Each structure stands twice: as structure tokens, then as C-alpha cells.
Short mmCIF file of C-alpha atoms in Angstrom, two decimals:
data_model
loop_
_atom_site.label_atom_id
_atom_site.label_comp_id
_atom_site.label_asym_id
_atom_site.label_seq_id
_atom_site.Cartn_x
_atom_site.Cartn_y
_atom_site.Cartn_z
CA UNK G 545 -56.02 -18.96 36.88
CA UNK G 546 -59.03 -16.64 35.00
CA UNK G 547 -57.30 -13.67 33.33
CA UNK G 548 -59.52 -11.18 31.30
CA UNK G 549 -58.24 -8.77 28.45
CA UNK G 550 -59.71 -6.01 26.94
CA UNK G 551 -59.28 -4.80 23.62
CA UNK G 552 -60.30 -2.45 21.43
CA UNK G 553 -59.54 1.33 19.82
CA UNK G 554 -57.99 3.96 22.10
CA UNK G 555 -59.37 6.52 20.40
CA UNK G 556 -63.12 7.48 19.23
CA UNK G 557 -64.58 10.18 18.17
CA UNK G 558 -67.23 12.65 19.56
CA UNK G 559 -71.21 11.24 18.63
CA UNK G 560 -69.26 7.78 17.33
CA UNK G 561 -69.69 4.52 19.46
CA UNK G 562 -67.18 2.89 21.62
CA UNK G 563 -66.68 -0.75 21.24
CA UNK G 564 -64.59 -2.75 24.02
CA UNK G 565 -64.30 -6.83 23.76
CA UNK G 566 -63.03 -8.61 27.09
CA UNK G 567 -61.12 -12.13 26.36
CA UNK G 568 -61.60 -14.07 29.17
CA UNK G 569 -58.90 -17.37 29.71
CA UNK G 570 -58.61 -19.72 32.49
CA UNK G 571 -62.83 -20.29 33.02
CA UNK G 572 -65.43 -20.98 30.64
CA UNK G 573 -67.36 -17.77 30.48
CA UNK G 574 -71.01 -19.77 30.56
CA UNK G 575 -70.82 -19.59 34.28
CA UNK G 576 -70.75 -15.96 36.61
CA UNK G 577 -71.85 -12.78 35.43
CA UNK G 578 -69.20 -10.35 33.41
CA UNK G 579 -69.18 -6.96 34.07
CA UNK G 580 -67.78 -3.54 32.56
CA UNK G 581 -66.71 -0.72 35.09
CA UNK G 582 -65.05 2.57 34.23
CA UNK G 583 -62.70 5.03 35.80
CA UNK G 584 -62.11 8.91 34.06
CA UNK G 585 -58.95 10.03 34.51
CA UNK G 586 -57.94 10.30 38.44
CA UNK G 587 -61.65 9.59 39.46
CA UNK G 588 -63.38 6.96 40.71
CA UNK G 589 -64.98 3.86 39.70
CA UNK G 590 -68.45 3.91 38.18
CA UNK G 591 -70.57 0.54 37.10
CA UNK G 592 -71.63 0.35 33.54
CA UNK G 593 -73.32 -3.10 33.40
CA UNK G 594 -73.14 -6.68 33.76
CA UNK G 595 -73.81 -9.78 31.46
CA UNK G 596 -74.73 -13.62 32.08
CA UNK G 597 -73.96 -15.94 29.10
CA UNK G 598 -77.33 -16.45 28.79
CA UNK G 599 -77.78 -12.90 27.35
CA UNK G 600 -79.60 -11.48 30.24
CA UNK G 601 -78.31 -7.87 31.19
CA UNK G 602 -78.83 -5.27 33.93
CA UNK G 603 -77.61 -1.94 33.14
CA UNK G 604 -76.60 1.91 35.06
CA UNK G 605 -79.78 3.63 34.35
CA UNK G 606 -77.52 6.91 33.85
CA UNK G 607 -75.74 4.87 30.85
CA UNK G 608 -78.83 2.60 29.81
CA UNK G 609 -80.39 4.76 26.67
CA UNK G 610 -76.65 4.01 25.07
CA UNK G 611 -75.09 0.28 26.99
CA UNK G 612 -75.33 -2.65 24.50
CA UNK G 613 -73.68 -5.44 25.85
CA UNK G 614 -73.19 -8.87 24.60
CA UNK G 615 -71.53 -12.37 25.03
CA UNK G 616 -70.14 -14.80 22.81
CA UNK G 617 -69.56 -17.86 24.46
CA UNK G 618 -68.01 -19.72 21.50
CA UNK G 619 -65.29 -17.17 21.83
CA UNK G 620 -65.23 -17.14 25.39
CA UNK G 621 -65.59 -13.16 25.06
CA UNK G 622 -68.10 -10.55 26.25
CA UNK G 623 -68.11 -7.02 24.78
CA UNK G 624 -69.24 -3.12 24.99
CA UNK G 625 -70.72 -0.91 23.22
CA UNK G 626 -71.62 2.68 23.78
CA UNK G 627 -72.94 4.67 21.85
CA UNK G 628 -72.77 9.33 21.24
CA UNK G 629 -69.60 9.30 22.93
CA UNK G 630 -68.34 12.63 24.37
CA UNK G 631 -65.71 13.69 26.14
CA UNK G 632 -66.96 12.79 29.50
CA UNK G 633 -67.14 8.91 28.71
CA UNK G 634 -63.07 9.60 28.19
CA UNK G 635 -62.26 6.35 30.60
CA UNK G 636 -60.13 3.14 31.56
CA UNK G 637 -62.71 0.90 30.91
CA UNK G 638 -62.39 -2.50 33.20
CA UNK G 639 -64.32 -5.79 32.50
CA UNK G 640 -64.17 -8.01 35.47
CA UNK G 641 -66.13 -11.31 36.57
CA UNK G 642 -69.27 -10.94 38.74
CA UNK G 643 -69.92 -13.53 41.64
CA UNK G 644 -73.13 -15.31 40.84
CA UNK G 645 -75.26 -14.35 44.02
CA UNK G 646 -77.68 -11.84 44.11
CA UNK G 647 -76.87 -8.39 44.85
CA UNK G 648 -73.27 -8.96 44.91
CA UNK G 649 -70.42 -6.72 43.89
CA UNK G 650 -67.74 -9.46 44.28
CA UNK G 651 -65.77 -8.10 41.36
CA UNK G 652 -62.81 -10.48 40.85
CA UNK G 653 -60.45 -10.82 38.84
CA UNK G 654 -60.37 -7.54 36.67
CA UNK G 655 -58.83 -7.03 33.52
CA UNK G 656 -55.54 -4.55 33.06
CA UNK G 657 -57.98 -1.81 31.86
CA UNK G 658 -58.01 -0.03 28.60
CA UNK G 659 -57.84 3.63 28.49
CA UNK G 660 -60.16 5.02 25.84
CA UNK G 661 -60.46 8.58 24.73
CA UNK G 662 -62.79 10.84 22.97
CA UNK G 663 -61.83 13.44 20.82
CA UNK G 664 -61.86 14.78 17.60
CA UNK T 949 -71.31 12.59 43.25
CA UNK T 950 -70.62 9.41 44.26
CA UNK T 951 -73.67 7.43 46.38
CA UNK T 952 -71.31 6.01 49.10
CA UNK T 953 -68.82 8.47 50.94
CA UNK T 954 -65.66 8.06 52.14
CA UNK T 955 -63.07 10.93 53.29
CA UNK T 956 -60.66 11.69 50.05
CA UNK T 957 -57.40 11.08 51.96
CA UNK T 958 -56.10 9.30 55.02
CA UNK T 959 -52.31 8.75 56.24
CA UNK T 960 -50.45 6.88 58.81
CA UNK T 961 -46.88 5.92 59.51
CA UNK T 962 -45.53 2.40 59.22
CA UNK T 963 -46.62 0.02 61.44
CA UNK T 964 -49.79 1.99 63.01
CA UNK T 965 -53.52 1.68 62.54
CA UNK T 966 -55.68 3.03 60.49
CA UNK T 967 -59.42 3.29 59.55
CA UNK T 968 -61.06 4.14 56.33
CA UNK T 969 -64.90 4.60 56.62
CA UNK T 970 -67.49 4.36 54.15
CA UNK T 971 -71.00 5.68 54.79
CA UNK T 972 -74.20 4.66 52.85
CA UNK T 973 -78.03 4.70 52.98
CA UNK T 974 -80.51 1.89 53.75
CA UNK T 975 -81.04 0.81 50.08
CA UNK T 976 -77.42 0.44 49.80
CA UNK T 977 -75.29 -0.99 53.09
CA UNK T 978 -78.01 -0.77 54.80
CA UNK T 979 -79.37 -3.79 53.35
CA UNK T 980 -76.58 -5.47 51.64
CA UNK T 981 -72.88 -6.68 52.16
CA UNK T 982 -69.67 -4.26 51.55
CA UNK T 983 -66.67 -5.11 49.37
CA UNK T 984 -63.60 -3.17 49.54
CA UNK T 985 -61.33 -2.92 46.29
CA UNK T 986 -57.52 -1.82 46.72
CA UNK T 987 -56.19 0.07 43.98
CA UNK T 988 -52.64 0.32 43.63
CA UNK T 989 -50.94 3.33 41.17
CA UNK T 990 -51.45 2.44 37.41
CA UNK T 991 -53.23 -1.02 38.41
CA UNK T 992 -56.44 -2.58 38.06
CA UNK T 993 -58.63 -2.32 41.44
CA UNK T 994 -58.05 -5.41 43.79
CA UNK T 995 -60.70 -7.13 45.88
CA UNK T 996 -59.37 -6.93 49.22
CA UNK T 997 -62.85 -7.55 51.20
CA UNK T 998 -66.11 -9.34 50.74
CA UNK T 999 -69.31 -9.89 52.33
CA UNK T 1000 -68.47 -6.90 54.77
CA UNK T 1001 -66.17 -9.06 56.73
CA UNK T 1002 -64.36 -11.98 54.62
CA UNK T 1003 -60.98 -11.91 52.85
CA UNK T 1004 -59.93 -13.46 49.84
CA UNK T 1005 -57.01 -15.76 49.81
CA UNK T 1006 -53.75 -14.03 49.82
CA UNK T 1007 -54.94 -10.93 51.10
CA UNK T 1008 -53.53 -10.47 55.18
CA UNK T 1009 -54.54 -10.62 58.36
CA UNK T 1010 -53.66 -6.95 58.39
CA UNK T 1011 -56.86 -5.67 56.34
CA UNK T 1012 -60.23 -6.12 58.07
CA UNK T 1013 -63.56 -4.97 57.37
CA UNK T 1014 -66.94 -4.01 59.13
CA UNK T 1015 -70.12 -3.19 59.03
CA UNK T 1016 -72.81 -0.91 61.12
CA UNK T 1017 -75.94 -0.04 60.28
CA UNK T 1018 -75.60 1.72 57.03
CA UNK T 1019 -71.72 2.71 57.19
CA UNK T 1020 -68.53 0.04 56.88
CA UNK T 1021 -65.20 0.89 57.82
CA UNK T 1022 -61.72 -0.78 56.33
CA UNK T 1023 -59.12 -0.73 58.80
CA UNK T 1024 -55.70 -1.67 57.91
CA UNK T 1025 -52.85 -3.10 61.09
CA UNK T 1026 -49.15 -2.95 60.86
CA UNK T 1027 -49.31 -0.37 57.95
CA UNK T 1028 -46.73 -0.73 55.66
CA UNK T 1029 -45.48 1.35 52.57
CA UNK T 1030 -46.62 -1.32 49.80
CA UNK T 1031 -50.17 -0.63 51.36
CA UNK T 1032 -50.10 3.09 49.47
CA UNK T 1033 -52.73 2.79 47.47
CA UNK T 1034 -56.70 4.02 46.76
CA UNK T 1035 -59.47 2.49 48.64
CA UNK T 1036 -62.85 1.70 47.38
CA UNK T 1037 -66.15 0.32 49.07
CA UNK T 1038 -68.87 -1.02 47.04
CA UNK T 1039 -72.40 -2.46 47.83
CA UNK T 1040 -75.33 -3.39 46.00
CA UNK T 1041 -78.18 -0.15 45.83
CA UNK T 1042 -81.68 -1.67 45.73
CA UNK T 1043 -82.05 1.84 43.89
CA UNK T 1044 -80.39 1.71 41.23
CA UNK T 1045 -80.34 -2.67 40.97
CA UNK T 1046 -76.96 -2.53 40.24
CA UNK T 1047 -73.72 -1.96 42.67
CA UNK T 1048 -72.18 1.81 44.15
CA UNK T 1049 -69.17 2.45 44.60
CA UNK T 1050 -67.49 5.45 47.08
CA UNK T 1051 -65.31 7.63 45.31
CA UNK T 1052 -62.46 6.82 46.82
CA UNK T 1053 -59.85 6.84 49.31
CA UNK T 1054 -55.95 7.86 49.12
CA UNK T 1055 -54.37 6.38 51.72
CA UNK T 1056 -50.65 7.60 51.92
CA UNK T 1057 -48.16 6.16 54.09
CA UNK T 1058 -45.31 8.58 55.86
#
């Protein structure tokens, strides 16, 4: 079955950038869309983004000015990056696989999460 | 804030019924399907609905989902204590191109 993994460091610093990859096993990543989704600490979920393997990307306009993502499909891995951190992107940060049809949020499977903090 | 509301709590005792609801706009369920994810403590969210209506494999008959106009409600039969958990809707927001999510609801059973 398709598992994903993130990995990456736990900790960043204030103005640094945050870099996430997401492994993904089980399904050849040059199919669906891959996305990133975050959750501070006992809130909510909030999108980030989403990927094809083609390249093509479609960003949170609140997050846009600082979102890279990319794919490597030779790797079979997609990753994050975000850039001027601060406190308040302190997260688990989820990747998950997209459905393929448009204007879907059929987010499945997900990834354990990894919890990334900012701080000096 | 988030763009789709849904109460912050709900409770029932095992074995009863109840409803979680999940309002919108017309850019958002208004004019596009509803997914419900099921997060239980310390996990990854779950999808537990699709397309407003449809479950996934494995998930039971016990969780349903609907949709009116621009609000969607998840309502879960036969509760049972494994079903203690948070409750998210989604749907696609023509505003912002990208998907909303509610903020949320924790559902504890007595």
C-alpha cells in the first residue's frame, strides 16, 4: 500500500528556512498531486500547497511570497521549503497524496507528520 | 479564523447518534463536494468521507455524510468509544483555488 514519510530538522531558527522532504513508497509519485498541510500545536489543519510531478504548483496565497515546493521523481520524493520562519509557522507538517480531479480535497493517505519548531 | 465552521465540541454516549455540522459559503460547499477527515489523538488525520456522501473502504456504515446548500453535516450511528476523536470538513474554495478546512471538531464520547 502507498506510505509517505517526512523528514527533515525539528528545529529551525527564527528568519531561517524550513525544509521538509516526503518519501513516498508503494506508488510511483508521477501520477496524483502531493500535497503539504500543517497543524500548530492543538489547532487545526491549514493547506500549504500541492505539487504534480510535472512541476506545476498551486499555492495558499497567505503562505505564497515564502512556499517553494518541488518533486523529484527519480527519488520518488516531493519536498518543502519555507522560507523567514517565525514562531507562528511552529507546526506538524503533513504531506499527503492529492486525488487527481479538479477541485478535490481527497487527501489520502497522509504521512505520520513531523513536528517542526521555531526558536532560537 | 478558519473559512468553514463547525461547533468546537460535541458528545454523546455509546451507542446514540450524533451530528457534526459544517457550514460554508457559495465559493466553497456551495459549489463543490465535502470531505470529512477523522483525527484520532497523536495521529495523522484520516479520510473518513468523500464527495459529500461516499466512504472509503474500511471506513463503516456508522459514519455518513451530507450536503445542503452551502453547509454538510457528519453524523456518526452506534457511537462507540474508539470513535473519540477530532473532526474535520474540507472543500475546495473557488477563492482561494486551493481547499478549506473547518477548524475542527472534538467529539468526546461519555
Amino acid at each position: 500500500q502507498v506510505q509517505l514519510q517526512e523528514s527533515g530538522p525539528g528545529l529551525v531558527k527564527p528568519s531561517e528556512t524550513l525544509s521538509l522532504t516526503c518519501t513516498v513508497s508503494g506508488d510511483s509519485i508521477s501520477s496524483y498531486y502531493w500535497s503539504w498541510i500543517r497543524q500548530p500545536p492543538g489547532k487545526g489543519l491549514e493547506w500549504i500547497g500541492y505539487i504534480y510531478y510535472s512541476g506545476s504548483t498551486n499555492y495558499n496565497p497567505s503562505l505564497k511570497s515564502r512556499v517553494t515546493m518541488s518533486v523529484d521523481t527519480s527519488k520518488n520524493q516531493f519536498s518543502l521549503k519555507l522560507s523567514s520562519v517565525t514562531a507562528a509557522d511552529t507546526a506538524v507538517y503533513y504531506c499527503a497524496r492529492r486525488g487527481a480531479a479538479a477541485g478535490t480535497v481527497w487527501l489520502d493517505p497522509w504521512g505520520q507528520g513531523s513536528l517542526v519548531t521555531v526558536s532560537s | 479564523q478558519s473559512v468553514l465552521t463547525q461547533p468546537p465540541s460535541a458528545s454523546g454516549t455509546p451507542g446514540q447518534r450524533v451530528t457534526i455540522s459544517c457550514s460554508g459559503s457559495s465559493s466553497s460547499i456551495g459549489s463543490h463536494y465535502v470531505y470529512w477527515y477523522q483525527q484520532l489523538p497523536g495521529t495523522a488525520p484520516k479520510l473518513l468521507i468523500y464527495s459529500s456522501d461516499q466512504r472509503p473502504s474500511g471506513v463503516p456504515d456508522r459514519f455518513s455524510g451530507s450536503k445542503s446548500g452551502t453547509s454538510a453535516s457528519l453524523a456518526i450511528s452506534g457511537l462507540r468509544s474508539e470513535d473519540e476523536a477530532d473532526y474535520y470538513c474540507a472543500a475546495w474554495d473557488d477563492s482561494l483555488s486551493g481547499p478549506v478546512f473547518g477548524g475542527g471538531t472534538k467529539l468526546t464520547v461519555l
